């Protein structure tokens, strides 16, 4: 028995919300990065679920692009975080106060 | 399916730019540091070549790669503007990088990569290409904001830009996934059909529109999604700040407008009110907070927020009537005109900030401008023109840009919106003219006399000359540019 599409949409909505709240409330920059990844992966759930529901492949193609972009983004993001750690020896966003936040 | 030669021909400028960027990245390590300027000239050459190619696109419309990419006069206009901006940024950077001792020519490679992203954005006819363009642009800009990696401020701005940039991309992407669920496609034309037939009462359509507007709102730094702008603009190297403030904003506006008008043209009343709120909030907050800034880069950041607010008037006007109506076209063309003019004013102002040096540092505080007219008459005069233009005082181009935008609002029956914008433009004169006052009416202290100097070189002179020519010529004879924008809009729905 197939799982109805609404289940997938609710799941991806929840994952997206967890990511969104994580970005807004967490202070550890690594956890913020993980939360952003959650948001992107919620999108992928949506794309794959809709793709299978609509019997249309373009959603799955989009997922490949989204995954690749997310990987590139994380690579650059981690590099920036390392450079930042060398200056501040901290990964807490509250310590990044040279510029008024 | 393999791409045909026609398809590849359509994206020739993008291919050239990406090719040049890759070549630069390869050549950088094997070029001795005394010859890095050659790489900058090479990237300028690539830009000139693309300029020639794109001029030919100003009067035809082609869809390529099974409707993923559209080449039309609208896209061509933005691309030409982006080439000019990138060229001026590169010329300015040649001096700036030496002053800041950033001897990494991959900098030019990243400018070109980010330019390629912007070009893909403005000619995307599918949300997939638009998303990829946004990401290519943003990821390159995250890196460029942190190019002064030995300086904590620069890295911090890069980190903040990265966090909020990828956060907004995530929101945008979620909106795209919902739209895919509605229409089974990410093409703007298919989305337009699905959205129109479903109507705005459908919660999926509602959420998708909201997510898209929030995502693009971050990119164009509209209030309340502007909080990254001042920090990032202040911390990033000035040449990069200028590039971000001008090029990324222009490209984001271009894509935003295309998505809203082509994808959501059928449900205009539902999003027009939202954009209107953003527009008024952006104009008000940008101008008011700019008043209390003492750092010129930060002040220019708030000024760029305020100018994004003015530009949003164009979208509001275009959203008030059906596509194809002359009033809607007027809104779009005045937005294009405004952003072109804004580019010259802002690039010029940032260029002056970048070449004004205090000891080994940048003279970015308002104090550093004290009595500049006594020490460097030319620079003070140019800065005065840019400030007057940003405030929108005739006979500069800043006035013409605002005039066309406000007229578009009046034509659409929104004279009250023009009046609100006009009041805040008058308020903005206060902080722009304060810079002029500090330069002309205050006596510099002895320390300032000794410490500050201007890093004038032939290349910066060219940049300033271009900027000032743009500001004056477009202010006195806006006709040719107006006709270019008007005809570019004709291809638009």
Coordinates of C-alpha atoms in Angstrom, one line a residue:
Chain A
X1 CA 0.0 0.0 0.0
X2 CA 1.4 3.3 -1.0
X3 CA 2.0 6.0 1.5
X4 CA -0.2 9.1 0.6
X5 CA 1.6 12.1 -0.7
X6 CA 0.4 14.3 2.2
X7 CA 2.5 12.2 4.7
X8 CA 5.6 13.1 2.7
X9 CA 4.7 16.8 2.6
X10 CA 4.1 16.9 6.3
X11 CA 7.3 15.1 7.0
X12 CA 9.3 17.5 4.8
X13 CA 7.5 20.4 6.4
X14 CA 8.5 19.2 9.9
X15 CA 12.1 18.7 8.8
X16 CA 12.2 22.1 7.2
X17 CA 10.7 23.7 10.4
X18 CA 13.3 21.9 12.6
X19 CA 16.1 23.3 10.4
X20 CA 14.5 26.8 10.4
X21 CA 14.2 26.9 14.2
X22 CA 17.7 25.5 14.5
X23 CA 19.2 28.3 12.4
X24 CA 17.4 30.9 14.4
X25 CA 18.0 29.6 17.9
X26 CA 21.3 27.7 18.0
X27 CA 24.5 29.5 18.8
X28 CA 27.0 26.9 17.6
X29 CA 27.9 27.7 14.0
X30 CA 28.4 24.0 13.2
X31 CA 24.9 23.2 14.4
X32 CA 23.6 26.1 12.3
X33 CA 25.3 24.6 9.3
X34 CA 23.7 21.3 10.1
X35 CA 20.3 23.0 10.4
X36 CA 20.7 24.6 7.0
X37 CA 21.4 21.1 5.6
X38 CA 18.2 19.9 7.2
X39 CA 16.3 22.6 5.4
X40 CA 17.9 21.6 2.1
X41 CA 17.2 18.0 2.6
X42 CA 13.5 18.7 3.5
X43 CA 13.4 20.2 0.0
X44 CA 14.8 17.0 -1.5
X45 CA 12.1 14.9 0.3
X46 CA 9.5 17.1 -1.3
X47 CA 11.1 16.9 -4.8
X48 CA 11.4 13.1 -4.7
X49 CA 7.9 12.6 -3.2
X50 CA 6.3 14.9 -5.8
X51 CA 8.3 13.3 -8.5
X52 CA 7.1 9.8 -7.7
X53 CA 3.5 11.1 -7.1
X54 CA 3.3 12.9 -10.4
X55 CA 5.2 10.3 -12.3
X56 CA 7.5 12.9 -13.6
X57 CA 11.3 12.7 -13.5
X58 CA 12.3 16.3 -13.5
X59 CA 12.0 16.5 -9.7
X60 CA 14.6 13.8 -9.2
X61 CA 16.9 15.7 -11.6
X62 CA 16.5 18.8 -9.5
X63 CA 17.5 16.7 -6.4
X64 CA 20.8 15.9 -8.1
X65 CA 21.5 19.5 -8.7
X66 CA 20.4 20.5 -5.2
X67 CA 22.6 17.9 -3.6
X68 CA 25.7 19.0 -5.6
X69 CA 25.1 22.6 -4.7
X70 CA 24.6 21.8 -1.1
X71 CA 27.9 19.9 -1.1
X72 CA 29.7 22.8 -2.6
X73 CA 28.1 25.2 -0.2
X74 CA 29.2 23.1 2.8
X75 CA 32.7 22.8 1.5
X76 CA 33.0 26.6 1.3
X77 CA 31.1 27.1 4.6
X78 CA 33.4 24.8 6.5
X79 CA 36.5 26.5 5.1
X80 CA 35.1 29.9 6.2
X81 CA 34.4 28.5 9.7
X82 CA 37.9 27.2 10.0
X83 CA 39.3 30.5 8.9
X84 CA 37.1 32.2 11.5
X85 CA 38.1 29.8 14.2
X86 CA 41.8 30.7 13.7
X87 CA 40.9 34.3 14.4
X88 CA 38.5 33.9 17.3
X89 CA 39.1 30.4 18.6
X90 CA 35.4 30.1 19.0
X91 CA 32.5 28.6 17.1
X92 CA 29.9 30.4 19.0
X93 CA 28.1 33.1 16.9
X94 CA 27.8 35.3 20.0
X95 CA 31.6 35.8 19.9
X96 CA 31.6 37.2 16.4
X97 CA 31.0 40.8 17.4
X98 CA 33.5 42.8 15.5
X99 CA 30.7 44.0 13.3
X100 CA 27.5 44.9 15.0
X101 CA 25.3 41.8 14.2
Chain B
X1 CA 19.6 14.4 -25.6
X2 CA 22.8 16.2 -26.6
X3 CA 22.8 20.0 -26.7
X4 CA 22.9 21.3 -30.2
X5 CA 25.2 23.9 -31.5
X6 CA 22.3 26.4 -31.4
X7 CA 22.0 25.8 -27.7
X8 CA 25.7 26.3 -27.1
X9 CA 25.7 29.4 -29.3
X10 CA 22.9 30.9 -27.1
X11 CA 25.0 30.6 -24.0
X12 CA 28.3 31.6 -25.7
X13 CA 28.9 34.6 -23.3
X14 CA 28.4 32.3 -20.2
X15 CA 30.8 29.7 -21.7
X16 CA 33.4 32.4 -22.4
X17 CA 33.2 33.8 -18.9
X18 CA 33.4 30.4 -17.2
X19 CA 36.2 29.4 -19.6
X20 CA 38.1 32.6 -18.7
X21 CA 37.5 32.0 -15.0
X22 CA 38.9 28.5 -15.1
X23 CA 41.9 29.6 -17.2
X24 CA 42.6 32.3 -14.6
X25 CA 42.5 29.8 -11.7
X26 CA 45.0 27.6 -13.6
X27 CA 47.3 30.5 -14.6
X28 CA 47.3 32.1 -11.2
X29 CA 49.8 29.8 -9.4
X30 CA 52.3 29.9 -12.3
X31 CA 52.2 33.7 -12.7
X32 CA 54.9 35.6 -10.8
X33 CA 53.3 38.1 -8.4
X34 CA 54.7 41.1 -10.4
X35 CA 52.7 40.0 -13.4
X36 CA 49.3 39.4 -11.7
X37 CA 48.0 42.5 -13.5
X38 CA 48.1 40.6 -16.8
X39 CA 45.4 38.2 -15.4
X40 CA 43.2 41.2 -14.7
X41 CA 43.7 42.5 -18.2
X42 CA 42.8 39.0 -19.5
X43 CA 39.5 39.0 -17.6
X44 CA 38.8 42.4 -19.0
X45 CA 39.4 41.1 -22.4
X46 CA 36.9 38.3 -21.8
X47 CA 34.4 40.8 -20.7
X48 CA 34.9 43.0 -23.8
X49 CA 34.4 39.9 -26.0
X50 CA 31.2 39.0 -24.2
X51 CA 30.0 42.5 -24.5
X52 CA 30.3 42.3 -28.3
X53 CA 28.4 39.0 -28.4
X54 CA 25.6 40.1 -26.0
X55 CA 25.0 43.4 -27.9
X56 CA 23.7 41.2 -30.7
X57 CA 21.1 39.7 -28.4
X58 CA 19.4 43.0 -27.8
X59 CA 16.9 42.4 -30.5
X60 CA 16.0 38.8 -30.6
X61 CA 14.5 36.2 -28.4
X62 CA 15.7 32.6 -28.3
X63 CA 14.9 29.7 -25.9
X64 CA 17.7 27.1 -25.5
X65 CA 18.3 23.8 -23.7
X66 CA 14.6 22.7 -23.9
X67 CA 13.4 26.1 -22.5
X68 CA 15.8 26.1 -19.5
X69 CA 17.5 29.3 -20.8
X70 CA 16.0 32.3 -22.4
X71 CA 18.0 34.9 -24.4
X72 CA 15.9 38.0 -24.8
X73 CA 16.5 41.7 -24.8
X74 CA 15.6 41.9 -21.1
X75 CA 18.4 39.4 -20.2
X76 CA 20.8 41.1 -22.7
X77 CA 20.2 44.5 -21.0
X78 CA 21.1 43.1 -17.6
X79 CA 24.1 41.2 -18.9
X80 CA 25.5 44.3 -20.6
X81 CA 25.1 46.2 -17.3
X82 CA 26.8 43.4 -15.4
X83 CA 29.7 43.4 -17.8
X84 CA 30.2 47.1 -17.2
X85 CA 30.0 46.7 -13.4
X86 CA 32.4 43.8 -13.4
X87 CA 34.8 45.6 -15.7
X88 CA 34.8 48.6 -13.4
X89 CA 35.2 46.4 -10.3
X90 CA 38.2 44.6 -11.9
X91 CA 39.9 47.9 -12.9
X92 CA 39.4 49.3 -9.4
X93 CA 40.5 46.0 -7.7
X94 CA 43.9 46.1 -9.5
X95 CA 44.9 49.1 -7.3
X96 CA 42.9 48.1 -4.3
X97 CA 44.4 44.6 -4.0
X98 CA 47.9 46.0 -4.1
X99 CA 47.1 48.5 -1.4
X100 CA 45.6 45.7 0.7
X101 CA 48.4 43.3 -0.2
X102 CA 46.0 40.7 -1.4
X103 CA 48.2 39.0 -4.0
X104 CA 45.8 36.3 -5.2
X105 CA 44.8 36.6 -8.8
X106 CA 42.1 33.9 -8.2
X107 CA 40.2 37.0 -7.0
X108 CA 39.5 37.8 -10.7
X109 CA 38.5 34.2 -11.3
X110 CA 35.9 34.5 -8.6
X111 CA 34.6 37.8 -10.0
X112 CA 34.1 36.1 -13.3
X113 CA 32.5 33.0 -11.8
X114 CA 30.1 35.1 -9.8
X115 CA 29.4 37.1 -12.9
X116 CA 28.6 33.8 -14.7
X117 CA 26.1 32.9 -12.0
X118 CA 24.4 36.3 -12.4
X119 CA 24.2 35.9 -16.2
X120 CA 22.6 32.4 -15.7
X121 CA 20.2 34.0 -13.2
X122 CA 19.1 36.8 -15.5
X123 CA 18.5 34.5 -18.5
X124 CA 16.9 31.6 -16.6
X125 CA 13.5 30.6 -17.8
X126 CA 13.3 27.7 -15.4
X127 CA 13.6 27.9 -11.6
X128 CA 16.3 25.2 -11.8
X129 CA 18.6 27.5 -13.8
X130 CA 17.7 30.5 -11.7
X131 CA 18.5 28.6 -8.6
X132 CA 21.8 27.3 -9.9
X133 CA 22.7 30.9 -11.0
X134 CA 21.9 32.2 -7.6
X135 CA 24.1 29.6 -5.9
X136 CA 27.0 30.1 -8.3
X137 CA 26.9 33.8 -7.6
X138 CA 26.4 33.5 -3.9
X139 CA 29.1 30.8 -3.2
X140 CA 31.7 32.9 -5.2
X141 CA 30.7 36.0 -3.2
X142 CA 31.0 34.2 0.2
X143 CA 34.6 33.4 -0.7
X144 CA 35.3 36.9 -2.0
X145 CA 33.9 38.6 1.1
X146 CA 36.5 36.7 3.1
X147 CA 39.4 37.5 0.8
X148 CA 41.3 39.5 3.5
X149 CA 41.6 36.3 5.4
X150 CA 44.3 37.7 7.7
X151 CA 41.7 40.2 8.9
X152 CA 39.1 39.0 11.4
X153 CA 36.6 41.5 10.2
X154 CA 36.6 40.2 6.7
X155 CA 36.3 36.5 7.7
X156 CA 33.5 37.4 10.1
X157 CA 31.6 39.2 7.3
X158 CA 32.1 36.2 5.1
X159 CA 30.7 33.8 7.7
X160 CA 27.7 36.0 8.4
X161 CA 27.1 36.3 4.6
X162 CA 27.4 32.5 4.3
X163 CA 25.0 31.6 7.1
X164 CA 22.3 34.0 6.0
X165 CA 22.9 33.5 2.3
X166 CA 22.5 29.7 2.5
X167 CA 19.6 30.1 4.9
X168 CA 17.8 32.2 2.4
X169 CA 18.7 29.8 -0.5
X170 CA 17.2 27.0 1.6
X171 CA 13.9 28.9 2.0
X172 CA 13.9 29.8 -1.7
X173 CA 14.5 26.1 -2.7
X174 CA 11.7 25.0 -0.4
X175 CA 9.4 27.4 -2.3
X176 CA 10.6 25.9 -5.6
X177 CA 9.9 22.4 -4.4
X178 CA 6.3 23.3 -3.5
X179 CA 5.8 24.9 -6.9
X180 CA 7.1 21.7 -8.5
X181 CA 4.5 19.8 -6.5
X182 CA 1.8 22.2 -7.8
X183 CA 2.8 22.2 -11.4
X184 CA 4.9 19.1 -12.0
X185 CA 7.5 21.3 -13.6
X186 CA 9.9 24.1 -12.7
X187 CA 9.5 26.0 -15.9
X188 CA 8.1 29.5 -15.3
X189 CA 5.5 29.1 -18.0
X190 CA 4.1 25.8 -16.6
X191 CA 4.2 27.3 -13.1
X192 CA 2.2 30.3 -14.4
X193 CA -0.5 28.0 -15.7
X194 CA -0.7 25.9 -12.6
X195 CA -0.7 28.9 -10.3
X196 CA -3.3 30.8 -12.3
X197 CA -5.7 27.8 -12.5
X198 CA -5.3 27.0 -8.8
X199 CA -5.7 30.5 -7.6
X200 CA -4.1 32.1 -4.6
X201 CA -6.5 30.5 -2.1
X202 CA -4.7 27.2 -2.4
X203 CA -2.4 27.0 0.7
X204 CA 0.4 25.5 -1.4
X205 CA 0.4 28.4 -3.8
X206 CA 0.3 30.8 -0.9
X207 CA 3.3 29.2 0.9
X208 CA 5.3 28.8 -2.2
X209 CA 4.9 32.5 -3.1
X210 CA 5.8 33.5 0.5
X211 CA 8.9 31.4 0.4
X212 CA 10.0 32.7 -2.9
X213 CA 9.5 36.3 -1.8
X214 CA 11.4 35.8 1.4
X215 CA 14.2 34.1 -0.5
X216 CA 14.6 36.8 -3.0
X217 CA 14.0 39.4 -0.3
X218 CA 17.2 38.3 1.3
X219 CA 19.1 38.5 -1.9
X220 CA 17.9 42.1 -2.7
X221 CA 18.2 43.0 1.0
X222 CA 14.7 44.2 1.5
X223 CA 13.6 44.9 5.0
X224 CA 13.0 42.8 7.2
X225 CA 15.5 40.5 5.5
X226 CA 18.3 43.0 5.4
X227 CA 20.1 42.4 8.6
X228 CA 23.1 40.8 6.9
X229 CA 23.7 43.7 4.6
X230 CA 25.5 46.3 6.8
X231 CA 27.7 43.8 8.5
X232 CA 28.8 42.1 5.3
X233 CA 29.3 45.3 3.4
X234 CA 31.4 46.8 6.2
X235 CA 33.6 43.8 6.7
X236 CA 34.2 42.7 3.1
X237 CA 37.1 44.2 1.1
X238 CA 35.7 47.5 -0.4
X239 CA 36.1 46.3 -4.0
X240 CA 34.0 43.2 -3.2
X241 CA 31.5 45.3 -1.3
X242 CA 31.0 47.5 -4.4
X243 CA 30.5 44.4 -6.5
X244 CA 28.0 42.9 -4.1
X245 CA 26.1 46.1 -3.6
X246 CA 25.7 46.7 -7.3
X247 CA 26.0 43.5 -9.4
X248 CA 24.4 41.0 -7.1
X249 CA 21.6 43.4 -6.4
X250 CA 21.0 44.0 -10.1
X251 CA 21.0 40.4 -10.9
X252 CA 18.7 39.4 -8.0
X253 CA 16.2 42.1 -9.0
X254 CA 16.3 40.9 -12.6
X255 CA 15.5 37.3 -11.6
X256 CA 13.0 38.4 -8.9
X257 CA 11.1 40.4 -11.5
X258 CA 11.1 37.7 -14.1
X259 CA 9.9 35.1 -11.6
X260 CA 7.1 37.3 -10.3
X261 CA 5.9 38.5 -13.6
X262 CA 6.3 35.3 -15.7
X263 CA 5.5 32.8 -12.9
X264 CA 3.0 34.7 -10.9
X265 CA 1.6 37.1 -13.4
X266 CA -1.8 35.6 -13.1
X267 CA -2.2 36.2 -9.4
X268 CA -0.8 39.7 -9.2
X269 CA -3.2 41.2 -6.6
X270 CA -2.1 38.5 -4.1
X271 CA 1.6 39.4 -4.0
X272 CA 1.5 43.0 -4.9
X273 CA 0.4 44.1 -1.4
X274 CA 3.2 42.1 0.2
X275 CA 5.8 43.7 -2.0
X276 CA 4.2 47.1 -1.3
X277 CA 4.7 46.5 2.5
X278 CA 8.3 45.4 1.9
X279 CA 8.9 48.4 -0.3
X280 CA 7.7 51.0 2.2
X281 CA 9.5 49.3 5.1
X282 CA 12.7 49.1 3.1
X283 CA 12.7 52.8 2.1
X284 CA 11.9 53.9 5.6
X285 CA 14.3 51.7 7.6
X286 CA 17.2 52.1 5.2
X287 CA 17.1 55.8 5.2
X288 CA 16.4 56.3 8.9
X289 CA 19.1 53.9 10.2
X290 CA 21.7 55.4 7.7
X291 CA 21.4 58.7 9.5
X292 CA 23.2 57.4 12.7
X293 CA 26.0 55.6 10.9
X294 CA 29.6 56.9 11.4
X295 CA 31.3 54.4 9.2
X296 CA 30.9 55.4 5.5
X297 CA 30.9 51.8 4.2
X298 CA 28.1 51.0 6.7
X299 CA 26.2 54.1 5.7
X300 CA 26.5 53.1 2.1
X301 CA 25.2 49.7 3.0
X302 CA 22.0 51.2 4.5
X303 CA 21.8 53.5 1.6
X304 CA 21.9 50.5 -0.7
X305 CA 19.0 49.0 1.3
X306 CA 17.1 52.2 0.8
X307 CA 17.8 52.2 -2.9
X308 CA 16.6 48.6 -3.1
X309 CA 13.4 50.0 -1.5
X310 CA 13.0 52.6 -4.3
X311 CA 13.6 49.9 -6.9
X312 CA 10.9 47.8 -5.3
X313 CA 8.5 50.6 -6.4
X314 CA 9.0 49.3 -9.9
X315 CA 7.9 45.8 -9.0
X316 CA 4.9 47.2 -7.1
X317 CA 3.9 49.2 -10.2
X318 CA 4.4 46.2 -12.5
X319 CA 2.2 44.2 -10.1
X320 CA -0.6 46.6 -10.0
X321 CA -1.9 45.9 -13.6
X322 CA -2.0 43.0 -15.9
X323 CA 1.2 41.9 -17.8
X324 CA 1.5 43.8 -21.1
X325 CA -0.2 46.9 -19.9
X326 CA 1.9 50.0 -20.7
X327 CA 1.8 50.9 -17.0
X328 CA 3.4 47.6 -16.0
X329 CA 6.0 48.0 -18.7
X330 CA 6.7 51.5 -17.4
X331 CA 7.3 50.0 -13.9
X332 CA 9.8 47.4 -15.3
X333 CA 11.7 49.8 -17.5
X334 CA 12.0 52.4 -14.8
X335 CA 13.3 49.7 -12.4
X336 CA 16.0 48.8 -15.0
X337 CA 16.9 52.4 -15.5
X338 CA 17.1 53.0 -11.8
X339 CA 19.4 50.1 -11.1
X340 CA 21.7 51.0 -14.0
X341 CA 22.0 54.5 -12.6
X342 CA 22.4 53.3 -9.1
X343 CA 25.3 51.1 -10.2
X344 CA 27.3 54.1 -11.4
X345 CA 26.7 56.2 -8.3
X346 CA 27.4 53.4 -5.8
X347 CA 30.5 52.1 -7.6
X348 CA 31.9 55.6 -7.7
X349 CA 31.2 56.2 -4.0
X350 CA 32.8 52.9 -3.0
X351 CA 35.8 53.6 -5.3
X352 CA 36.5 56.8 -3.4
X353 CA 36.2 55.0 0.0
X354 CA 38.6 52.3 -1.3
X355 CA 41.3 54.6 -2.5
X356 CA 41.3 56.9 0.5
X357 CA 44.0 55.5 2.8
X358 CA 44.7 56.2 6.4
X359 CA 48.2 54.9 7.1
X360 CA 48.1 51.3 5.9
X361 CA 44.3 51.1 6.3
X362 CA 41.3 52.1 4.5
X363 CA 39.8 55.5 5.3
X364 CA 36.3 54.2 5.8
X365 CA 35.2 56.3 8.8
X366 CA 33.4 59.5 8.4
X367 CA 36.3 61.2 10.3
X368 CA 38.7 60.3 7.6
X369 CA 36.8 62.5 5.2
X370 CA 37.3 65.6 7.4
X371 CA 38.6 68.5 5.3
X372 CA 39.2 66.3 2.3
X373 CA 38.6 69.3 0.0
X374 CA 41.7 71.0 1.5
X375 CA 43.9 68.1 0.8
X376 CA 42.5 66.4 -2.3
X377 CA 40.2 68.7 -4.2
X378 CA 39.5 66.3 -7.0
X379 CA 38.5 63.4 -4.8
X380 CA 36.3 65.6 -2.6
X381 CA 34.6 67.0 -5.6
X382 CA 33.9 63.5 -7.1
X383 CA 32.6 62.3 -3.8
X384 CA 30.4 65.3 -3.6
X385 CA 28.9 64.5 -7.0
X386 CA 28.3 60.9 -6.0
X387 CA 26.6 61.9 -2.8
X388 CA 24.4 64.5 -4.5
X389 CA 23.5 61.9 -7.1
X390 CA 22.6 59.3 -4.4
X391 CA 20.5 61.9 -2.7
X392 CA 18.6 62.3 -6.0
X393 CA 19.4 66.0 -6.7
X394 CA 19.3 67.3 -10.3
X395 CA 21.1 67.5 -12.7
X396 CA 22.6 64.1 -11.7
X397 CA 21.4 60.7 -12.9
X398 CA 20.2 59.9 -9.4
X399 CA 17.4 62.5 -9.9
X400 CA 16.5 61.0 -13.3
X401 CA 16.2 57.5 -11.9
X402 CA 14.0 58.6 -9.1
X403 CA 11.9 60.8 -11.5
X404 CA 11.1 57.9 -13.8
X405 CA 10.3 55.5 -10.9
X406 CA 8.0 58.0 -9.2
X407 CA 6.3 58.9 -12.4
X408 CA 5.7 55.2 -13.0
X409 CA 4.0 55.1 -9.5
X410 CA 1.9 58.2 -10.3
X411 CA 0.8 56.7 -13.6
X412 CA -0.3 53.6 -11.8
X413 CA -2.5 55.7 -9.6
X414 CA -0.2 55.4 -6.6
X415 CA 0.8 59.0 -6.1
X416 CA 0.8 58.5 -2.4
X417 CA 3.6 55.9 -2.7
X418 CA 5.6 58.4 -4.7
X419 CA 5.1 61.0 -2.0
X420 CA 6.2 58.7 0.8
X421 CA 9.3 57.8 -1.2
X422 CA 9.9 61.5 -1.9
X423 CA 9.7 62.3 1.8
X424 CA 12.3 59.7 2.6
X425 CA 14.5 60.8 -0.3
X426 CA 14.5 64.2 1.3
X427 CA 15.5 62.6 4.7
X428 CA 18.3 60.8 2.9
X429 CA 19.8 64.1 1.7
X430 CA 20.7 64.7 5.3
X431 CA 23.2 61.8 5.6
X432 CA 24.5 62.1 2.1
X433 CA 25.1 65.8 2.4
X434 CA 26.7 65.3 5.8
X435 CA 29.6 63.7 4.0
X436 CA 29.9 66.7 1.8
X437 CA 29.7 69.0 4.8
X438 CA 32.5 67.1 6.6
X439 CA 34.7 67.3 3.5
X440 CA 34.2 70.9 2.8
X441 CA 33.4 72.7 6.1
X442 CA 35.6 71.0 8.6
X443 CA 39.3 71.6 9.2
X444 CA 41.5 68.5 9.2
X445 CA 43.6 67.8 12.2
X446 CA 47.4 67.7 11.8
X447 CA 47.3 63.9 12.2
X448 CA 44.8 63.6 9.4
X449 CA 46.9 65.8 7.2
X450 CA 49.8 63.5 7.6
X451 CA 48.2 60.2 7.7
X452 CA 45.7 60.2 4.9
X453 CA 46.5 59.9 1.2
X454 CA 44.8 58.9 -1.9
X455 CA 45.9 55.8 -3.8
X456 CA 45.3 57.3 -7.3
X457 CA 46.5 55.2 -10.2
X458 CA 45.6 55.3 -13.9
X459 CA 43.1 52.4 -13.4
X460 CA 41.3 54.0 -10.5
X461 CA 41.1 57.2 -12.6
X462 CA 39.4 55.3 -15.4
X463 CA 36.9 53.8 -13.0
X464 CA 36.1 57.2 -11.4
X465 CA 35.9 58.7 -14.9
X466 CA 33.4 56.0 -16.0
X467 CA 31.3 56.5 -12.9
X468 CA 31.2 60.2 -13.1
X469 CA 30.5 60.1 -16.8
X470 CA 27.6 57.7 -16.1
X471 CA 26.2 59.9 -13.3
X472 CA 26.4 63.1 -15.3
X473 CA 25.6 61.9 -18.8
X474 CA 22.7 59.8 -17.7
X475 CA 21.5 62.7 -15.7
X476 CA 21.5 65.2 -18.6
X477 CA 20.7 62.8 -21.5
X478 CA 18.8 59.8 -20.1
X479 CA 17.0 59.4 -23.5
X480 CA 19.2 56.7 -25.1
X481 CA 19.2 54.5 -22.0
X482 CA 15.4 55.0 -21.5
X483 CA 14.8 53.8 -25.1
X484 CA 17.0 50.8 -24.5
X485 CA 15.1 49.8 -21.4
X486 CA 11.8 50.5 -23.0
X487 CA 12.5 48.3 -26.0
X488 CA 14.0 45.6 -23.8
X489 CA 10.7 45.4 -21.9
X490 CA 8.8 44.8 -25.1
X491 CA 10.1 41.2 -25.2
X492 CA 8.8 40.7 -21.7
X493 CA 5.3 39.5 -21.0

